[in-house]
Short mmCIF file of C-alpha atoms in Angstrom, two decimals:
data_model
loop_
_atom_site.label_atom_id
_atom_site.label_comp_id
_atom_site.label_asym_id
_atom_site.label_seq_id
_atom_site.Cartn_x
_atom_site.Cartn_y
_atom_site.Cartn_z
CA MET A 1 -34.45 21.54 -35.63
CA ARG A 2 -31.10 22.13 -37.32
CA PRO A 3 -29.96 25.64 -38.24
CA PRO A 4 -30.25 26.34 -41.99
CA THR A 5 -27.07 26.04 -44.01
CA PRO A 6 -25.54 29.34 -45.17
CA ASP A 7 -26.30 29.09 -48.85
CA ALA A 8 -28.88 31.71 -49.64
CA ALA A 9 -29.27 35.35 -50.40
CA LEU A 10 -32.48 36.52 -48.73
CA SER A 11 -31.85 38.51 -45.56
CA THR A 12 -33.93 38.52 -42.42
CA SER A 13 -32.00 41.23 -40.65
CA VAL A 14 -35.21 43.26 -40.33
CA ILE A 15 -35.82 41.21 -37.18
CA GLU A 16 -33.33 42.11 -34.45
CA PRO A 17 -32.36 40.44 -31.17
CA GLY A 18 -34.79 41.41 -28.43
CA THR A 19 -37.83 41.18 -30.69
CA ARG A 20 -40.83 39.41 -29.11
CA LEU A 21 -43.10 37.14 -31.09
CA ALA A 22 -46.65 36.42 -29.94
CA GLY A 23 -45.87 38.46 -26.84
CA ARG A 24 -43.83 35.66 -25.28
CA TYR A 25 -40.91 34.46 -27.44
CA ARG A 26 -37.95 36.81 -27.00
CA LEU A 27 -35.31 36.40 -29.70
CA ASP A 28 -31.94 36.39 -27.94
CA ASP A 29 -29.19 35.22 -30.30
CA ARG A 30 -29.12 34.81 -34.07
CA VAL A 31 -27.54 31.36 -34.58
CA SER A 32 -27.57 31.18 -38.38
CA GLU A 33 -29.20 32.80 -41.38
CA ALA A 34 -29.69 31.25 -44.81
CA GLY A 35 -32.19 30.82 -47.61
CA GLY A 36 -34.51 33.49 -46.28
CA SER A 37 -34.90 31.85 -42.87
CA THR A 38 -33.15 32.60 -39.59
CA PHE A 39 -32.53 30.24 -36.71
CA TRP A 40 -32.59 31.84 -33.24
CA LYS A 41 -31.94 30.91 -29.68
CA ALA A 42 -34.86 32.46 -27.82
CA THR A 43 -36.62 32.51 -24.47
CA ASP A 44 -40.22 31.55 -23.81
CA GLU A 45 -40.90 34.21 -21.18
CA ILE A 46 -44.11 32.59 -20.00
CA LEU A 47 -42.58 29.19 -19.28
CA ALA A 48 -39.08 30.60 -18.58
CA ARG A 49 -37.22 28.16 -20.82
CA ALA A 50 -34.87 28.29 -23.78
CA VAL A 51 -36.45 27.52 -27.15
CA ALA A 52 -35.42 27.47 -30.81
CA VAL A 53 -37.26 29.83 -33.14
CA LEU A 54 -37.29 29.88 -36.93
CA THR A 55 -38.30 33.16 -38.60
CA PHE A 56 -38.63 34.08 -42.25
CA ALA A 57 -37.76 37.00 -44.49
CA PRO A 58 -40.60 38.98 -46.10
CA GLY A 59 -41.64 37.20 -49.27
CA PHE A 60 -40.18 33.82 -48.30
CA PRO A 61 -41.92 31.52 -50.81
CA ARG A 62 -42.47 28.40 -48.68
CA VAL A 63 -43.45 29.85 -45.34
CA ASN A 64 -46.93 28.27 -45.36
CA ASP A 65 -45.46 24.86 -46.20
CA VAL A 66 -42.90 25.13 -43.38
CA VAL A 67 -45.56 26.04 -40.83
CA THR A 68 -47.81 23.21 -42.05
CA ALA A 69 -44.93 20.70 -41.74
CA ALA A 70 -44.11 21.99 -38.26
CA ARG A 71 -47.70 21.60 -37.11
CA ALA A 72 -47.73 18.03 -38.39
CA ALA A 73 -44.48 17.30 -36.53
CA SER A 74 -45.91 18.77 -33.32
CA ARG A 75 -48.33 15.83 -33.11
CA LEU A 76 -45.47 13.34 -32.69
CA THR A 77 -44.77 12.18 -29.15
CA ASP A 78 -41.53 10.21 -29.50
CA PRO A 79 -39.01 11.97 -27.18
CA ARG A 80 -36.20 11.17 -29.64
CA LEU A 81 -37.74 13.60 -32.16
CA THR A 82 -37.37 17.34 -31.66
CA GLN A 83 -40.61 18.62 -30.17
CA VAL A 84 -42.41 21.48 -31.93
CA PHE A 85 -44.16 23.81 -29.48
CA ASP A 86 -45.76 26.44 -31.70
CA ALA A 87 -46.07 27.44 -35.36
CA ASP A 88 -47.96 30.40 -36.81
CA ASP A 89 -48.20 32.20 -40.15
CA SER A 90 -51.34 34.21 -39.55
CA GLY A 91 -49.65 37.44 -38.56
CA GLU A 92 -47.08 39.78 -40.04
CA ARG A 93 -44.21 37.57 -38.84
CA ALA A 94 -44.45 33.82 -39.29
CA TYR A 95 -42.46 31.62 -36.95
CA VAL A 96 -41.88 28.06 -35.75
CA VAL A 97 -40.96 27.38 -32.12
CA SER A 98 -39.35 24.10 -31.05
CA GLU A 99 -37.28 22.74 -28.18
CA TRP A 100 -33.72 24.00 -27.80
CA VAL A 101 -31.50 20.92 -28.16
CA THR A 102 -28.04 21.00 -26.60
CA GLY A 103 -25.45 18.33 -27.16
CA GLU A 104 -23.10 17.04 -29.84
CA THR A 105 -24.06 16.05 -33.35
CA LEU A 106 -22.84 12.83 -34.93
CA GLU A 107 -20.42 14.98 -36.91
CA ASP A 108 -19.01 16.41 -33.68
CA LEU A 109 -18.67 12.98 -32.12
CA LEU A 110 -16.77 11.61 -35.09
CA ALA A 111 -14.26 14.46 -35.20
CA GLN A 112 -11.65 12.32 -33.40
CA GLY A 113 -12.47 8.94 -34.88
CA PRO A 114 -15.20 6.37 -35.50
CA MET A 115 -17.26 4.56 -32.89
CA GLU A 116 -16.96 1.01 -31.73
CA ALA A 117 -19.37 -1.26 -33.55
CA ASP A 118 -21.63 -2.03 -30.57
CA ARG A 119 -22.04 1.66 -29.76
CA ALA A 120 -22.72 2.66 -33.33
CA ALA A 121 -25.43 0.01 -33.44
CA ALA A 122 -27.04 1.30 -30.23
CA PHE A 123 -26.85 4.91 -31.41
CA LEU A 124 -28.49 4.24 -34.78
CA LEU A 125 -31.11 1.88 -33.36
CA GLU A 126 -32.47 4.80 -31.34
CA ALA A 127 -32.62 6.95 -34.47
CA ALA A 128 -34.26 4.18 -36.51
CA GLU A 129 -36.94 3.59 -33.89
CA ALA A 130 -37.68 7.32 -33.73
CA LEU A 131 -38.07 7.54 -37.51
CA THR A 132 -40.24 4.42 -37.46
CA SER A 133 -42.69 6.25 -35.21
CA ALA A 134 -42.62 9.28 -37.52
CA HIS A 135 -43.35 7.17 -40.60
CA ALA A 136 -46.21 5.48 -38.76
CA ALA A 137 -47.72 8.96 -38.45
CA GLY A 138 -47.16 9.67 -42.14
CA LEU A 139 -44.09 11.92 -41.78
CA ALA A 140 -40.61 11.52 -43.27
CA HIS A 141 -37.35 13.38 -42.78
CA LEU A 142 -35.72 13.19 -46.25
CA CYS A 143 -32.64 15.23 -45.20
CA LEU A 144 -30.77 13.02 -42.74
CA THR A 145 -27.12 14.02 -42.32
CA PRO A 146 -24.66 13.78 -39.39
CA HIS A 147 -25.97 17.21 -38.29
CA ASN A 148 -29.43 15.82 -37.61
CA LEU A 149 -28.44 13.11 -35.14
CA VAL A 150 -27.59 14.52 -31.71
CA TRP A 151 -26.31 13.03 -28.47
CA THR A 152 -27.93 15.47 -26.06
CA SER A 153 -26.43 16.93 -22.91
CA GLY A 154 -29.08 14.94 -21.05
CA GLY A 155 -27.69 11.64 -22.36
CA THR A 156 -30.31 10.81 -25.00
CA VAL A 157 -30.49 10.51 -28.77
CA LYS A 158 -32.39 13.21 -30.67
CA ILE A 159 -33.25 13.66 -34.36
CA THR A 160 -33.68 17.28 -35.43
CA GLY A 161 -35.38 18.92 -38.41
CA LEU A 162 -38.12 16.38 -39.11
CA GLY A 163 -40.43 17.69 -41.84
CA VAL A 164 -39.33 21.31 -41.60
CA GLU A 165 -35.86 20.81 -43.03
CA ALA A 166 -37.15 19.03 -46.12
CA VAL A 167 -39.43 21.95 -46.90
CA LEU A 168 -36.68 24.52 -46.30
CA SER A 169 -34.37 22.71 -48.71
CA GLY A 170 -37.09 21.91 -51.23
CA ALA A 171 -36.57 18.15 -50.89
CA GLU A 172 -39.35 15.93 -52.22
CA SER A 173 -39.59 12.18 -52.75
CA ASP A 174 -41.91 9.54 -54.17
CA THR A 175 -40.22 6.94 -51.94
CA PRO A 176 -39.79 8.65 -48.56
CA ALA A 177 -39.34 5.37 -46.64
CA LEU A 178 -36.45 4.28 -48.87
CA ASP A 179 -34.88 7.74 -48.66
CA ASP A 180 -34.91 7.70 -44.86
CA VAL A 181 -33.57 4.12 -44.81
CA GLN A 182 -30.70 5.32 -46.97
CA GLY A 183 -30.12 8.23 -44.60
CA LEU A 184 -30.01 5.84 -41.62
CA GLY A 185 -27.61 3.55 -43.46
CA ALA A 186 -25.35 6.47 -44.33
CA MET A 187 -25.22 7.59 -40.68
CA LEU A 188 -24.44 4.04 -39.53
CA TYR A 189 -21.68 3.91 -42.18
CA ALA A 190 -20.28 7.21 -40.84
CA ALA A 191 -20.46 6.04 -37.22
CA LEU A 192 -18.53 2.85 -38.07
CA THR A 193 -15.90 4.36 -40.36
CA GLY A 194 -15.74 8.13 -39.85
CA HIS A 195 -16.53 8.60 -43.58
CA TRP A 196 -19.73 9.91 -45.18
CA PRO A 197 -21.26 8.01 -48.13
CA GLY A 198 -24.09 10.46 -48.74
CA GLY A 199 -22.60 13.29 -50.79
CA GLU A 200 -22.42 16.85 -49.44
CA GLY A 201 -23.78 18.27 -46.22
CA THR A 202 -21.00 17.39 -43.77
CA VAL A 203 -17.32 18.02 -43.12
CA LEU A 204 -16.66 14.29 -42.75
CA PRO A 205 -14.41 12.90 -45.49
CA PRO A 206 -16.24 11.09 -48.31
CA ALA A 207 -16.44 7.33 -48.25
CA PRO A 208 -13.91 5.58 -50.49
CA THR A 209 -15.52 3.93 -53.51
CA GLY A 210 -14.93 0.80 -55.54
CA ALA A 211 -14.67 0.28 -59.30
CA ASP A 212 -18.46 0.51 -59.63
CA GLY A 213 -18.50 3.94 -57.99
CA ARG A 214 -20.37 2.68 -54.92
CA PRO A 215 -18.94 3.14 -51.42
CA LEU A 216 -16.78 0.33 -50.12
CA LEU A 217 -18.30 -1.71 -47.30
CA PRO A 218 -17.43 -0.54 -43.78
CA SER A 219 -15.23 -3.60 -43.19
CA GLN A 220 -13.19 -2.62 -46.27
CA VAL A 221 -12.57 0.82 -44.79
CA ARG A 222 -11.94 -0.14 -41.18
CA ALA A 223 -10.87 -3.52 -39.87
CA GLY A 224 -12.95 -5.33 -37.30
CA ILE A 225 -16.47 -4.38 -38.46
CA PRO A 226 -18.79 -7.38 -37.88
CA HIS A 227 -20.37 -8.97 -40.95
CA ASN A 228 -23.90 -8.40 -39.64
CA LEU A 229 -23.33 -4.62 -39.56
CA ASP A 230 -21.72 -4.76 -42.99
CA ALA A 231 -24.87 -6.47 -44.23
CA ILE A 232 -27.20 -3.90 -42.62
CA VAL A 233 -25.27 -1.00 -44.18
CA GLY A 234 -25.24 -2.76 -47.55
CA ARG A 235 -28.98 -3.42 -47.46
CA ALA A 236 -29.66 0.23 -46.57
CA LEU A 237 -27.35 1.77 -49.20
CA GLY A 238 -27.79 -0.76 -51.99
CA ILE A 239 -24.24 -2.15 -51.74
CA ALA A 240 -23.93 -5.81 -52.61
CA VAL A 241 -23.07 -7.98 -49.60
CA ARG A 242 -22.50 -11.72 -49.87
CA GLY A 243 -25.37 -13.63 -48.27
CA ALA A 244 -27.42 -10.49 -47.48
CA PRO A 245 -31.12 -10.40 -48.49
CA GLU A 246 -32.90 -7.60 -50.36
CA ARG A 247 -32.81 -3.91 -49.41
CA PHE A 248 -34.77 -2.59 -46.45
CA ASP A 249 -38.11 -1.08 -47.42
CA SER A 250 -38.69 1.00 -44.28
CA PRO A 251 -36.99 2.44 -41.17
CA GLY A 252 -38.89 -0.20 -39.18
CA ALA A 253 -37.16 -3.02 -41.08
CA PHE A 254 -33.80 -1.30 -40.54
CA ALA A 255 -34.57 -1.02 -36.80
CA ASP A 256 -35.60 -4.69 -36.56
CA ALA A 257 -32.26 -5.77 -38.07
CA LEU A 258 -30.23 -3.54 -35.73
CA ALA A 259 -32.18 -4.84 -32.73
CA LYS A 260 -30.64 -8.27 -33.34
CA VAL A 261 -27.07 -6.95 -33.24
CA PRO A 262 -25.06 -6.86 -29.96
CA ARG A 263 -25.12 -3.30 -28.64
CA SER A 264 -23.76 -1.23 -25.77
CA PRO A 265 -26.32 -0.21 -23.14
CA LEU A 266 -27.39 3.42 -22.99
CA PRO A 267 -26.36 5.93 -21.83
CA PHE A 268 -22.81 5.74 -23.09
CA VAL A 269 -20.05 7.86 -24.53
CA PRO A 270 -20.64 7.47 -28.27
CA LEU A 271 -17.09 8.36 -29.37
CA VAL A 272 -14.76 5.46 -28.87
CA GLY A 273 -11.16 4.77 -29.75
CA SER A 274 -9.76 3.33 -26.55
CA THR A 275 -12.46 4.77 -24.30
CA PRO A 276 -14.32 2.05 -22.35
CA PRO A 277 -18.12 2.17 -21.97
CA ALA A 278 -19.39 4.73 -19.53
CA VAL A 279 -21.97 2.28 -18.19
CA VAL A 280 -21.12 -1.36 -17.52
CA GLN A 281 -23.63 -3.89 -16.19
CA ARG A 282 -22.87 -4.83 -12.63
CA PRO A 283 -22.35 -8.55 -11.98
CA ASP A 284 -24.90 -8.55 -9.17
CA SER A 285 -28.21 -6.95 -8.31
CA THR A 286 -27.32 -5.62 -4.89
CA ASP A 287 -28.74 -2.34 -3.73
CA ARG A 288 -27.06 0.63 -5.40
CA THR A 289 -26.75 2.59 -2.18
CA ALA A 290 -25.05 -0.29 -0.44
CA ASN A 291 -22.65 -0.70 -3.33
CA MET A 292 -21.58 2.90 -3.02
CA SER A 293 -20.02 2.19 0.35
CA ALA A 294 -19.87 -1.47 1.36
CA ALA A 295 -18.94 -2.80 -2.07
CA ALA A 296 -16.63 0.07 -2.88
CA SER A 297 -13.61 -1.67 -1.35
CA GLN A 298 -12.65 -4.11 1.36
CA PRO A 299 -11.84 -2.51 4.72
CA ILE A 300 -8.18 -1.69 5.06
CA PRO A 301 -6.58 -2.45 8.46
CA PRO A 302 -5.21 0.56 10.30
CA VAL A 303 -1.55 1.36 9.81
CA GLN A 304 0.58 -0.31 12.50
CA THR A 305 3.77 1.32 13.76
CA ILE A 306 6.21 -1.27 15.07
CA PRO A 307 8.42 0.26 17.76
CA ASP A 308 12.16 -0.29 17.93
CA SER A 309 12.44 -2.85 20.75
CA ALA A 310 15.86 -1.63 21.88
CA ARG A 311 14.76 1.98 22.02
CA MET A 312 11.47 1.29 23.79
CA ARG A 313 12.82 -1.13 26.45
CA PRO A 314 13.45 0.64 29.78
CA PRO A 315 16.98 0.44 31.20
CA GLN A 316 17.50 -2.52 33.53
CA PRO A 317 19.54 -2.22 36.76
CA PRO A 318 22.75 -4.28 36.86
CA GLN A 319 22.36 -7.71 38.45
CA PRO A 320 24.75 -8.89 41.14
CA PRO A 321 27.28 -11.57 40.15
CA GLN A 322 25.95 -15.10 40.59
CA HIS A 323 28.96 -16.24 42.63
CA ALA A 324 28.25 -13.61 45.27
CA THR A 325 24.80 -14.94 46.06
CA VAL A 326 26.07 -18.53 46.02
CA GLY A 327 28.62 -17.59 48.67
CA MET A 328 25.74 -16.75 51.04
CA ARG A 329 24.83 -20.43 51.37
CA SER A 330 25.47 -21.81 54.91
CA SER A 331 28.13 -24.52 55.22
CA GLY A 332 26.08 -26.41 57.74
CA GLY A 333 28.30 -25.57 60.78
CA GLY A 334 31.83 -26.43 61.84
CA ASN A 335 34.97 -24.48 61.15
CA GLY A 336 35.28 -25.55 57.54
CA ARG A 337 36.28 -23.51 54.46
CA GLY A 338 32.96 -21.72 54.11
CA SER A 339 33.14 -20.39 57.62
CA SER A 340 36.60 -18.98 57.17
CA ASN A 341 35.53 -16.97 54.01
CA ARG A 342 32.36 -15.49 55.51
CA PRO A 343 33.78 -12.05 56.43
CA LEU A 344 35.06 -11.62 52.90
CA LEU A 345 31.75 -12.64 51.33
CA VAL A 346 29.83 -10.28 53.57
CA ALA A 347 32.09 -7.44 52.48
CA VAL A 348 31.49 -8.26 48.82
CA VAL A 349 27.70 -8.30 49.31
CA VAL A 350 27.81 -4.91 51.01
CA VAL A 351 29.79 -3.46 48.11
CA VAL A 352 27.31 -4.85 45.57
CA LEU A 353 24.32 -3.42 47.46
CA VAL A 354 25.97 -0.02 47.52
CA VAL A 355 26.58 -0.17 43.75
CA VAL A 356 22.93 -1.13 43.14
CA ALA A 357 21.67 1.72 45.29
CA VAL A 358 23.89 4.27 43.56
CA GLY A 359 22.85 2.94 40.13
CA GLY A 360 19.16 3.16 41.03
CA TRP A 361 19.53 6.76 42.12
CA ALA A 362 21.36 7.63 38.90
CA LEU A 363 18.64 6.01 36.80
CA SER A 364 15.96 8.00 38.60
CA GLN A 365 17.75 11.16 37.53
CA MET A 366 17.95 10.02 33.88
CA GLY A 367 14.34 8.80 33.71
CA GLY A 368 13.20 5.23 34.18
CA ASP A 369 9.95 3.47 33.41
CA ASP A 370 6.77 5.40 32.58
CA GLY A 371 5.51 6.94 35.79
CA THR A 372 9.00 7.34 37.36
CA LYS A 373 9.33 10.76 38.91
CA ASN A 374 12.14 12.94 37.60
CA ALA A 375 14.17 15.41 39.65
CA LYS A 376 11.52 18.11 39.26
CA GLY A 377 8.66 15.87 40.29
CA GLY A 378 7.23 15.37 36.77
CA THR A 379 6.48 12.12 35.00
CA GLN A 380 8.93 11.32 32.25
CA SER A 381 8.23 8.90 29.40
CA SER A 382 10.68 6.23 28.36
CA THR A 383 10.81 7.79 24.84
CA SER A 384 11.49 11.32 23.79
CA ALA A 385 8.65 11.49 21.18
CA SER A 386 5.65 9.46 19.89
CA PRO A 387 6.19 7.54 16.65
CA THR A 388 4.94 9.34 13.49
CA PRO A 389 1.97 7.52 11.86
CA LYS A 390 2.76 6.10 8.43
CA VAL A 391 0.87 7.36 5.37
CA GLY A 392 -1.33 4.68 3.82
CA GLU A 393 -4.40 4.18 1.65
CA LEU A 394 -7.58 5.32 3.40
CA LYS A 395 -11.01 3.76 3.03
CA VAL A 396 -13.66 6.07 1.52
CA ASP A 397 -17.02 5.67 3.24
CA ARG A 398 -19.13 6.82 0.26
CA ALA A 399 -19.13 9.06 -2.79
CA LEU A 400 -21.43 12.11 -2.99
CA LEU A 401 -22.08 14.88 -5.51
CA ASP A 402 -21.93 18.67 -5.46
CA ASN A 403 -24.39 19.31 -8.28
CA ASP A 404 -26.13 22.64 -7.77
CA PRO A 405 -29.18 23.81 -9.75
CA PRO A 406 -30.49 25.57 -11.81
CA HIS A 407 -29.00 23.26 -14.46
CA ALA A 408 -28.35 20.10 -12.48
CA ASP A 409 -26.42 17.37 -14.26
CA THR A 410 -28.86 14.51 -14.81
CA THR A 411 -26.26 11.78 -15.38
CA ALA A 412 -23.78 12.57 -12.58
CA PRO A 413 -25.92 11.28 -9.65
CA LYS A 414 -25.83 7.78 -11.17
CA ASP A 415 -23.05 5.26 -10.51
CA LEU A 416 -21.14 7.44 -8.03
CA GLY A 417 -19.86 4.26 -6.38
CA ASN A 418 -17.94 3.42 -9.56
CA ALA A 419 -15.41 6.12 -8.67
CA ILE A 420 -14.29 4.24 -5.55
CA ASP A 421 -14.99 0.58 -6.35
CA LYS A 422 -11.40 -0.28 -7.43
CA SER A 423 -12.72 -1.74 -10.68
CA LYS A 424 -10.73 -1.26 -13.89
CA SER A 425 -13.81 -1.32 -16.09
CA THR A 426 -16.41 0.89 -14.38
CA TYR A 427 -16.65 4.68 -14.46
CA TRP A 428 -18.49 7.52 -12.82
CA THR A 429 -19.55 9.93 -15.55
CA THR A 430 -21.31 13.22 -16.06
CA GLN A 431 -23.56 14.03 -18.99
CA HIS A 432 -22.14 15.32 -22.26
CA TYR A 433 -21.75 19.09 -22.65
CA TYR A 434 -21.36 21.37 -25.63
CA GLY A 435 -17.98 22.73 -24.56
CA ALA A 436 -15.26 22.65 -21.91
CA ASP A 437 -17.14 25.37 -19.97
CA PHE A 438 -20.07 22.99 -19.39
CA GLY A 439 -21.89 24.57 -22.30
CA GLY A 440 -22.44 27.65 -20.16
CA GLN A 441 -24.86 25.67 -17.96
CA ARG A 442 -22.77 25.60 -14.78
CA LYS A 443 -19.42 26.68 -13.32
CA GLY A 444 -18.32 23.21 -12.30
CA ILE A 445 -19.26 19.98 -10.59
CA GLY A 446 -17.82 18.23 -7.54
CA LEU A 447 -17.17 14.56 -6.76
CA VAL A 448 -17.25 14.49 -2.96
CA LEU A 449 -15.61 11.67 -0.97
CA ASP A 450 -17.07 11.21 2.52
CA MET A 451 -14.32 9.61 4.60
CA GLY A 452 -16.67 8.93 7.53
CA ARG A 453 -14.23 10.56 9.97
CA THR A 454 -11.64 13.32 10.05
CA VAL A 455 -8.49 12.32 8.20
CA THR A 456 -5.19 13.95 7.29
CA VAL A 457 -4.78 13.98 3.51
CA ASP A 458 -1.35 13.39 2.00
CA ARG A 459 -2.39 12.98 -1.64
CA VAL A 460 -5.25 11.83 -3.87
CA ALA A 461 -4.65 9.66 -6.95
CA VAL A 462 -7.17 9.90 -9.83
CA SER A 463 -7.55 7.72 -12.90
CA MET A 464 -9.36 9.08 -15.99
CA PRO A 465 -9.24 8.44 -19.76
CA ASP A 466 -6.63 10.21 -21.87
CA GLY A 467 -7.60 13.23 -23.95
CA THR A 468 -7.44 17.02 -23.91
CA PRO A 469 -6.96 18.11 -20.27
CA GLY A 470 -9.67 19.67 -18.18
CA ARG A 471 -9.11 21.35 -14.81
CA VAL A 472 -9.71 20.04 -11.29
CA GLU A 473 -9.20 21.34 -7.76
CA LEU A 474 -8.62 19.26 -4.61
CA ARG A 475 -10.61 20.68 -1.71
CA VAL A 476 -10.60 19.38 1.88
CA GLY A 477 -12.92 20.37 4.70
CA ASP A 478 -15.67 19.37 7.13
CA SER A 479 -18.59 20.30 4.87
CA GLN A 480 -20.16 18.42 1.94
CA LYS A 481 -20.33 21.73 0.08
CA SER A 482 -17.09 22.11 -1.80
CA SER A 483 -17.36 25.90 -1.65
CA ALA A 484 -16.92 25.65 2.13
CA SER A 485 -13.73 23.59 1.81
CA GLN A 486 -10.23 24.88 1.27
CA THR A 487 -8.43 24.27 -2.02
CA GLN A 488 -5.16 22.40 -1.52
CA ASP A 489 -4.00 21.68 -5.09
CA THR A 490 -5.02 22.19 -8.72
CA GLY A 491 -4.15 20.04 -11.73
CA ASP A 492 -5.00 18.85 -15.23
CA ALA A 493 -8.01 16.53 -15.26
CA VAL A 494 -6.96 13.83 -17.71
CA GLY A 495 -5.26 10.40 -17.58
CA ASN A 496 -3.64 9.27 -14.31
CA PHE A 497 -2.56 12.05 -11.95
CA GLU A 498 -2.13 12.97 -8.28
CA LEU A 499 -3.17 16.03 -6.29
CA LYS A 500 -1.34 17.01 -3.09
CA GLY A 501 -3.35 17.16 0.12
CA LYS A 502 -0.66 19.12 1.99
CA GLN A 503 -1.62 17.36 5.27
CA ALA A 504 -4.99 19.13 5.31
CA LYS A 505 -7.55 17.70 7.74
CA GLY A 506 -11.25 17.11 7.11
CA GLN A 507 -14.00 14.55 6.64
CA TYR A 508 -14.90 15.51 3.05
CA ILE A 509 -12.51 15.48 0.10
CA THR A 510 -13.83 17.09 -3.10
CA LEU A 511 -12.59 16.88 -6.66
CA TRP A 512 -14.05 20.09 -8.09
CA PHE A 513 -14.00 20.01 -11.90
CA SER A 514 -14.05 23.59 -13.23
CA LYS A 515 -13.17 22.74 -16.84
CA LEU A 516 -14.22 19.66 -18.79
CA PRO A 517 -11.68 17.42 -20.50
CA SER A 518 -12.31 16.41 -24.11
CA ILE A 519 -12.25 12.61 -24.46
CA GLY A 520 -14.06 12.62 -27.76
CA SER A 521 -16.85 14.49 -26.01
CA PHE A 522 -16.87 17.09 -23.28
CA GLN A 523 -17.64 15.19 -20.09
CA ILE A 524 -16.01 13.80 -16.96
CA LYS A 525 -15.23 10.10 -16.65
CA VAL A 526 -13.54 8.94 -13.44
CA LYS A 527 -12.43 5.32 -13.24
CA ASP A 528 -10.99 5.37 -9.75
CA VAL A 529 -10.01 7.70 -6.89
CA THR A 530 -7.63 6.64 -4.11
CA VAL A 531 -6.97 8.71 -0.98
CA TYR A 532 -3.65 8.45 0.87
CA GLY A 533 -3.07 9.85 4.35
CA THR A 534 -3.55 9.08 8.04
CA ALA A 535 -6.72 8.60 10.02
#
């Protein structure tokens, strides 16, 4: 259900926050007020969940029609249509209760630019299939605008305001199927171009028109739009397209045509620009758990420190001259030349032995080989200090998640291995949120890297899409819970950046995101994380 637009005079201020309806629906916050109806964020105190409540001013002329439309919508079971929980006009205060939808509308998503063609097709196919199920039950929307198509914080497509919004605005039609086809075509046009061809009701700029006053085709507004999508938009809006058949006569026909167009898989980040898909099909069908560790990267050999050979070689004692030892050879008897030089040779040998002995004693005082006793009886190494290990890239054993309830992120547990797989095209993502503060649902979320052993962290390099910066903390410790780890550095969570580890030691390295970046939507997308340090 979409909040009413502020265009009316009747006031409903007689109902104040804190009021309870039917003894269970507590009205918490007035979201909007218009046309004699008020849209509230409320709490169902019996089921302890947030709900949306629509109330009406005394004398509101169409209250019975709104309640009747809401009851009809409550019979629909398609999860892509806002679910109606309760509707009553029997008492003093009539009301309609529906699910509280959080996320970003198509208008929000297009604030920074249009979508890529394959994502726009996937987004609108979901909406078309949902409306097809509504029309099969005899219900139409009649008021489709970019406000009514939502990418929820849970990563799904949702259409709001079915039935109820038409009654609130007084919209009626003799051709409801054609009207909803036109609404779908207009939203596809907006998704592809960032312009709205449907008149008022949105802040998007109007679609440029041709000489006949009709909107230009999407490919005439933005280059690169495939002809098949041009044709689908033309058939929905009544714009002539070369080679295209007649107009669609139902949302089902619109959905059938979109189903034949190449599309991005869901879930994805609807806003594009240069942002790659959040989910990319893996080239194999190996077990996801195994991919998170074994396929994340090839093992990296440990860092080798090559010692300086001259510094590490122990001193060698001086060797006696070769001619001295040769002179020891016997002449074989007689009084020849060798015999006459023997006393001199013996004297030389004695001198050499004395020099060797003195040199050996001196070396023992300076420190010889490992295990040589020094003057004080201790063992002295041949080097004064051990070589310092070199900093290198460290292998991450697996990626984990710090994702505490009560509002656990439903998308974040998926594809954690993408953050450490060294691929340039895969991402780990969270769900979409309503704002940088996680829509008030949580204080943060942590991507935890289990190193498999205690390491010393020098720095951590992170690669993310460009956009408006979020905030991230680098925490290192021996616990998977980031709150038990010590923060080493804090930085802006956007683009390519590094966080300093400051030689902290621990088995678990956490990137704790306390503020979401805006990359066309408020969510986290991490392409790759690399840890540098020593093991």
